[in-house]
């Protein structure tokens, strides 16, 4: 992380930014940033763009966006600057050379990273005289700009309130979590903890089905039904976990371990890589080894939470 931000802030240029509520700068044109810029154009915003690979702006420029000649120009064009980058390190890589132009801007950083990185990034931006709002978007690019989507935000309430109409262009709903810049990042990471392994579980099912001559589309309806039913389990177990209730009245970990053994062996018999279900089996094994095989598999929460 760069140092001496105050010095940079002191040299901040005096250009008057555009105060129009209908103009925005988008920095970062991966699939997400492109979709965001397109959503702003659809709503009639004046959109200024910057991306490390300029060609990613071509289609948006054809639709009326302006590609800034430099990062500094992109920052100075608007009060509101959306960052949609792979991570916070990309923010430093892009903004450090133009650090003086951060002063006076509100940077809404929708890049994924750890809560600590989000807090440190926010301190860096604040030290440069800018305002930072952390965000975590909960939808894929094709759903950007649609009403039933949501984004977590955290950081200064005033900035959130000021720019909320513009933020609601990105996702129809916004969920403000508080002043702590790390909270939106945390909520986003919690979602990713669930999302990525869930989808890999489905890829595993597809690979296993494929080994038996079934296509992804053959099993998709059953997989979708399975995912849709997960809400029942979350609603059932969550209050019990909070109450410390891991009674084995509806499931026992020993049953779960036997079931995961069947999954691992069905997988291996088909010549499919069993690494993923074997990792899940290992968690059941640890609960049983701790003498808690007669308890619900929710016991694993305590086991996972143990430090050291
Ligand atoms: P990508 O990683 O595909 O693209 C992100 C952007 O970051 C690109 O513009 C890329 O520039 C830029 N970038 C990365 N590293 C650097 C660097 N060192 N210097 C300069 N620019 C850099 O991400 P997405 O667009 O898919 O997603 C953006 C963010 O949104 C991510 O944090 C992601 O986790 C999150 N997100 C993504 C979702 C999705 O479905 N895609 C859904 C919800 C959230 P270049 O074009 O030059 O490579």
Coordinates of C-alpha atoms and ligand atoms in Angstrom, one line a residue:
X1 CA 0.0 0.0 0.0
X2 CA 1.4 3.4 -0.9
X3 CA 2.4 5.9 1.7
X4 CA 2.4 9.6 2.3
X5 CA -1.2 10.1 1.0
X6 CA -1.5 13.5 2.8
X7 CA 1.3 14.9 0.6
X8 CA -0.6 13.8 -2.5
X9 CA -3.8 15.3 -1.1
X10 CA -2.0 18.6 -0.6
X11 CA -1.2 18.7 -4.3
X12 CA -4.7 17.9 -5.4
X13 CA -5.8 19.7 -8.5
X14 CA -8.5 22.3 -8.2
X15 CA -10.5 21.2 -11.3
X16 CA -14.3 21.6 -10.6
X17 CA -15.9 18.2 -10.9
X18 CA -19.2 17.6 -12.6
X19 CA -21.9 17.8 -9.9
X20 CA -24.6 16.4 -12.1
X21 CA -26.4 13.5 -10.4
X22 CA -26.7 11.9 -13.9
X23 CA -23.0 11.4 -14.7
X24 CA -20.6 8.8 -13.5
X25 CA -17.1 7.5 -14.0
X26 CA -16.6 3.7 -14.2
X27 CA -13.0 2.4 -13.8
X28 CA -12.6 -1.3 -14.6
X29 CA -14.3 -2.9 -17.6
X30 CA -14.4 -6.6 -16.9
X31 CA -17.8 -8.2 -17.4
X32 CA -19.2 -6.4 -14.3
X33 CA -17.9 -3.0 -15.1
X34 CA -19.1 -3.2 -18.7
X35 CA -22.5 -4.2 -17.5
X36 CA -22.6 -1.3 -15.0
X37 CA -21.5 1.2 -17.6
X38 CA -24.2 -0.1 -20.0
X39 CA -26.8 0.2 -17.3
X40 CA -25.9 3.8 -16.6
X41 CA -26.0 4.6 -20.4
X42 CA -29.5 2.9 -20.5
X43 CA -30.6 5.3 -17.8
X44 CA -29.3 8.3 -19.7
X45 CA -26.2 9.0 -17.5
X46 CA -23.2 10.6 -19.0
X47 CA -20.5 7.9 -18.6
X48 CA -16.8 8.3 -18.5
X49 CA -14.7 5.2 -18.7
X50 CA -11.1 4.1 -18.0
X51 CA -9.7 0.6 -18.2
X52 CA -6.1 -0.8 -18.3
X53 CA -7.1 -2.6 -21.6
X54 CA -8.7 0.3 -23.5
X55 CA -10.3 -1.9 -26.2
X56 CA -12.8 -3.2 -23.6
X57 CA -14.5 0.2 -23.8
X58 CA -15.1 0.0 -27.6
X59 CA -18.8 -1.2 -27.5
X60 CA -19.6 1.3 -24.7
X61 CA -18.1 4.2 -26.6
X62 CA -20.2 3.3 -29.6
X63 CA -23.2 3.6 -27.3
X64 CA -22.2 7.1 -26.1
X65 CA -19.7 6.6 -23.3
X66 CA -16.5 8.7 -23.2
X67 CA -13.2 6.9 -22.8
X68 CA -10.9 9.1 -20.7
X69 CA -7.4 9.6 -22.0
X70 CA -5.9 9.0 -18.5
X71 CA -6.9 7.8 -15.0
X72 CA -6.6 11.4 -13.8
X73 CA -9.0 12.6 -16.5
X74 CA -11.4 9.8 -15.5
X75 CA -11.3 10.8 -11.9
X76 CA -11.7 14.5 -12.5
X77 CA -14.7 14.0 -14.8
X78 CA -17.2 13.1 -12.0
X79 CA -17.9 13.2 -8.3
X80 CA -19.0 9.6 -8.4
X81 CA -16.4 7.0 -9.5
X82 CA -17.3 3.3 -9.6
X83 CA -14.4 0.9 -9.3
X84 CA -15.1 -2.6 -10.6
X85 CA -11.7 -4.4 -10.3
X86 CA -10.5 -7.9 -9.6
X87 CA -9.2 -6.8 -6.1
X88 CA -8.0 -3.9 -4.1
X89 CA -4.4 -4.3 -5.3
X90 CA -5.7 -3.3 -8.8
X91 CA -7.1 -0.1 -7.3
X92 CA -3.6 0.9 -6.0
X93 CA -2.0 -0.1 -9.4
X94 CA -4.5 2.2 -11.2
X95 CA -4.9 5.1 -8.8
X96 CA -1.4 5.6 -7.4
X97 CA -0.1 7.4 -10.5
X98 CA -3.1 9.7 -10.3
X99 CA -3.4 9.9 -6.5
X100 CA -3.7 13.7 -6.4
X101 CA -7.0 13.5 -8.4
X102 CA -8.7 11.3 -5.8
X103 CA -9.4 14.3 -3.6
X104 CA -13.0 15.3 -3.5
X105 CA -14.2 12.2 -5.3
X106 CA -16.5 9.5 -3.9
X107 CA -15.0 6.1 -4.9
X108 CA -17.5 3.3 -4.7
X109 CA -15.3 0.3 -4.7
X110 CA -17.2 -2.8 -5.9
X111 CA -14.1 -4.9 -6.1
X112 CA -14.0 -8.1 -4.1
X113 CA -11.4 -8.5 -1.3
X114 CA -11.0 -9.2 2.4
X115 CA -12.6 -6.9 5.0
X116 CA -9.1 -5.9 6.1
X117 CA -8.1 -4.9 2.6
X118 CA -11.3 -2.9 2.2
X119 CA -10.6 -1.0 5.5
X120 CA -7.0 -0.3 4.5
X121 CA -8.2 0.8 1.0
X122 CA -10.7 3.1 2.5
X123 CA -8.1 4.6 4.8
X124 CA -5.8 5.2 1.8
X125 CA -8.6 6.9 -0.2
X126 CA -9.6 9.0 2.8
X127 CA -5.9 10.0 3.3
X128 CA -5.9 11.3 -0.3
X129 CA -8.9 13.5 0.5
X130 CA -11.5 11.3 -1.2
X131 CA -14.4 9.4 0.2
X132 CA -14.6 5.6 0.0
X133 CA -17.7 3.4 0.0
X134 CA -17.2 -0.4 0.0
X135 CA -19.6 -2.5 -2.0
X136 CA -20.3 -6.2 -2.7
X137 CA -22.6 -6.9 -5.6
X138 CA -24.7 -10.0 -5.4
X139 CA -25.6 -10.7 -9.0
X140 CA -23.8 -11.7 -12.2
X141 CA -23.3 -9.3 -15.1
X142 CA -26.4 -10.2 -17.0
X143 CA -28.6 -9.1 -14.1
X144 CA -26.9 -5.8 -13.5
X145 CA -29.4 -3.0 -13.9
X146 CA -32.4 -5.1 -13.0
X147 CA -34.7 -4.4 -10.0
X148 CA -34.6 -7.6 -8.0
X149 CA -30.8 -7.6 -7.4
X150 CA -28.9 -6.3 -4.4
X151 CA -25.5 -4.9 -3.3
X152 CA -24.1 -4.6 0.2
X153 CA -22.6 -1.2 1.1
X154 CA -20.7 0.0 4.1
X155 CA -18.8 3.2 4.8
X156 CA -19.9 6.8 5.4
X157 CA -23.7 7.0 5.6
X158 CA -23.7 10.4 4.1
X159 CA -22.0 9.2 0.9
X160 CA -24.3 6.3 0.7
X161 CA -27.4 8.5 1.1
X162 CA -26.1 11.1 -1.4
X163 CA -25.4 8.6 -4.2
X164 CA -28.1 6.0 -3.4
X165 CA -30.1 6.8 -6.6
X166 CA -27.0 6.2 -8.7
X167 CA -26.2 3.0 -6.8
X168 CA -29.7 1.7 -7.4
X169 CA -29.0 1.8 -11.2
X170 CA -26.4 -1.0 -10.6
X171 CA -28.7 -3.2 -8.6
X172 CA -32.3 -2.2 -7.9
X173 CA -31.8 -2.8 -4.1
X174 CA -29.0 -1.7 -1.8
X175 CA -28.3 -3.0 1.7
X176 CA -26.4 -0.5 3.8
X177 CA -24.5 -2.4 6.6
X178 CA -23.0 0.5 8.6
X179 CA -20.0 2.8 8.8
X180 CA -17.3 0.0 9.1
X181 CA -15.8 -0.2 5.6
X182 CA -15.1 -3.9 6.1
X183 CA -18.7 -5.0 6.7
X184 CA -19.9 -5.0 3.1
X185 CA -16.7 -6.9 2.1
X186 CA -17.4 -9.4 4.9
X187 CA -21.1 -9.9 3.9
X188 CA -19.9 -10.4 0.3
X189 CA -17.3 -13.0 1.3
X190 CA -19.9 -14.9 3.4
X191 CA -21.9 -15.1 0.2
X192 CA -18.9 -16.4 -1.7
X193 CA -18.2 -19.0 0.9
X194 CA -21.6 -20.4 0.1
X195 CA -21.6 -19.7 -3.7
X196 CA -18.3 -21.1 -5.0
X197 CA -18.4 -24.5 -3.1
X198 CA -22.1 -24.9 -4.0
X199 CA -21.4 -24.5 -7.7
X200 CA -18.4 -26.8 -7.5
X201 CA -20.6 -29.4 -5.8
X202 CA -22.9 -29.1 -8.8
X203 CA -19.9 -29.3 -11.3
X204 CA -19.0 -32.5 -9.4
X205 CA -22.5 -33.9 -9.8
X206 CA -22.3 -33.0 -13.6
X207 CA -18.9 -34.8 -13.9
X208 CA -20.3 -37.9 -12.1
X209 CA -23.5 -37.9 -14.2
X210 CA -21.4 -37.5 -17.3
X211 CA -19.4 -40.6 -16.4
X212 CA -22.8 -42.4 -16.5
X213 CA -23.8 -40.9 -19.9
X214 CA -26.0 -38.1 -18.5
X215 CA -25.7 -34.5 -19.6
X216 CA -25.7 -31.4 -17.4
X217 CA -29.2 -30.5 -18.8
X218 CA -30.5 -34.0 -17.8
X219 CA -29.8 -33.4 -14.1
X220 CA -30.3 -29.6 -14.1
X221 CA -34.0 -29.7 -13.0
X222 CA -33.1 -32.0 -10.0
X223 CA -30.1 -29.8 -9.1
X224 CA -32.2 -26.7 -9.2
X225 CA -34.8 -28.3 -7.0
X226 CA -32.1 -29.4 -4.5
X227 CA -30.7 -25.8 -4.3
X228 CA -34.2 -24.4 -3.9
X229 CA -34.8 -26.7 -1.0
X230 CA -31.7 -25.5 0.8
X231 CA -33.7 -22.6 2.4
X232 CA -35.6 -25.1 4.5
X233 CA -32.4 -26.5 6.0
X234 CA -30.9 -23.0 6.7
X235 CA -34.2 -21.9 8.4
X236 CA -34.3 -25.2 10.4
X237 CA -30.7 -25.3 11.6
X238 CA -29.9 -21.6 12.1
X239 CA -31.9 -21.0 15.3
X240 CA -30.7 -24.3 16.7
X241 CA -27.1 -23.5 16.0
X242 CA -27.5 -20.1 17.7
X243 CA -29.1 -21.9 20.7
X244 CA -26.2 -24.4 20.8
X245 CA -28.6 -27.2 20.0
X246 CA -26.9 -29.9 18.0
X247 CA -29.3 -32.7 19.0
X248 CA -29.2 -35.7 16.7
X249 CA -33.0 -35.9 16.6
X250 CA -33.3 -35.4 12.8
X251 CA -29.8 -36.3 11.6
X252 CA -26.7 -37.8 13.1
X253 CA -23.2 -37.2 12.0
X254 CA -22.5 -40.9 11.8
X255 CA -25.3 -41.2 9.2
X256 CA -23.8 -38.2 7.3
X257 CA -20.3 -39.9 7.4
X258 CA -21.8 -43.1 6.0
X259 CA -23.6 -41.1 3.3
X260 CA -20.4 -39.2 2.3
X261 CA -18.6 -42.6 2.1
X262 CA -21.1 -43.7 -0.5
X263 CA -20.6 -40.4 -2.4
X264 CA -16.8 -40.8 -2.4
X265 CA -17.0 -44.4 -3.5
X266 CA -19.7 -43.8 -6.2
X267 CA -17.4 -41.1 -7.5
X268 CA -14.2 -43.2 -7.4
X269 CA -16.0 -46.2 -9.0
X270 CA -16.9 -43.9 -12.0
X271 CA -13.3 -42.8 -12.4
X272 CA -14.2 -39.2 -11.3
X273 CA -11.9 -37.2 -9.1
X274 CA -13.1 -37.7 -5.5
X275 CA -11.1 -34.8 -4.0
X276 CA -14.2 -32.5 -3.4
X277 CA -16.5 -35.1 -1.6
X278 CA -13.4 -36.5 0.2
X279 CA -12.8 -33.0 1.7
X280 CA -16.5 -33.0 2.9
X281 CA -16.1 -36.5 4.3
X282 CA -13.1 -35.4 6.2
X283 CA -15.2 -32.9 8.1
X284 CA -17.7 -35.6 9.1
X285 CA -14.8 -37.8 10.1
X286 CA -13.4 -35.1 12.4
X287 CA -16.8 -34.7 14.2
X288 CA -17.1 -38.4 14.7
X289 CA -13.5 -38.6 15.9
X290 CA -14.3 -35.9 18.5
X291 CA -16.9 -38.3 19.9
X292 CA -19.9 -36.4 18.5
X293 CA -21.1 -38.9 15.9
X294 CA -24.5 -39.1 17.6
X295 CA -25.0 -35.4 17.3
X296 CA -26.3 -33.4 14.3
X297 CA -23.8 -32.6 11.6
X298 CA -24.3 -29.0 12.6
X299 CA -21.7 -29.8 15.3
X300 CA -19.2 -29.2 12.5
X301 CA -19.8 -25.4 13.0
X302 CA -18.1 -25.6 16.4
X303 CA -15.3 -27.7 15.1
X304 CA -14.6 -25.3 12.2
X305 CA -14.7 -22.4 14.6
X306 CA -12.0 -23.8 16.8
X307 CA -8.8 -21.8 16.7
X308 CA -5.3 -23.2 16.5
Ligands
LIG1 P1 -12.5 -9.2 -13.8 O1 -11.5 -9.7 -12.9 O2 -12.8 -10.0 -15.1 O3 -12.2 -7.7 -14.3 C1 -11.9 -6.7 -13.5 C2 -11.2 -5.5 -14.0 O4 -10.0 -5.4 -13.2 C3 -10.7 -5.5 -15.4 O5 -11.1 -4.2 -15.9 C4 -9.2 -5.6 -15.3 O6 -8.5 -4.8 -16.4 C5 -8.9 -4.9 -14.0 N1 -7.7 -5.2 -13.4 C6 -7.3 -6.4 -12.7 N2 -6.1 -6.3 -12.3 C7 -5.6 -5.1 -12.6 C8 -4.4 -4.4 -12.5 N3 -3.3 -5.0 -11.8 N4 -4.2 -3.2 -13.0 C9 -5.2 -2.6 -13.7 N5 -6.4 -3.2 -13.9 C10 -6.6 -4.4 -13.4 O7 -13.7 -9.0 -12.9 P2 -15.3 -8.9 -13.1 O8 -15.6 -7.7 -14.0 O9 -15.9 -10.2 -13.4 O10 -15.7 -8.5 -11.6 C11 -15.3 -7.3 -11.0 C12 -15.5 -7.5 -9.5 O11 -16.8 -7.8 -9.2 C13 -14.6 -8.6 -8.9 O12 -14.1 -8.1 -7.7 C14 -15.6 -9.7 -8.7 O13 -15.2 -10.5 -7.6 C15 -16.9 -9.0 -8.4 N6 -18.1 -9.7 -8.8 C16 -18.1 -10.4 -10.0 C17 -19.2 -11.1 -10.4 C18 -19.3 -11.8 -11.7 O14 -20.2 -12.7 -11.9 N7 -18.4 -11.6 -12.7 C19 -20.4 -11.1 -9.6 C20 -20.3 -10.3 -8.4 C21 -19.2 -9.6 -8.0 P3 -8.2 -5.5 -17.8 O15 -9.5 -5.4 -18.6 O16 -7.2 -4.6 -18.4 O17 -7.8 -6.9 -17.6

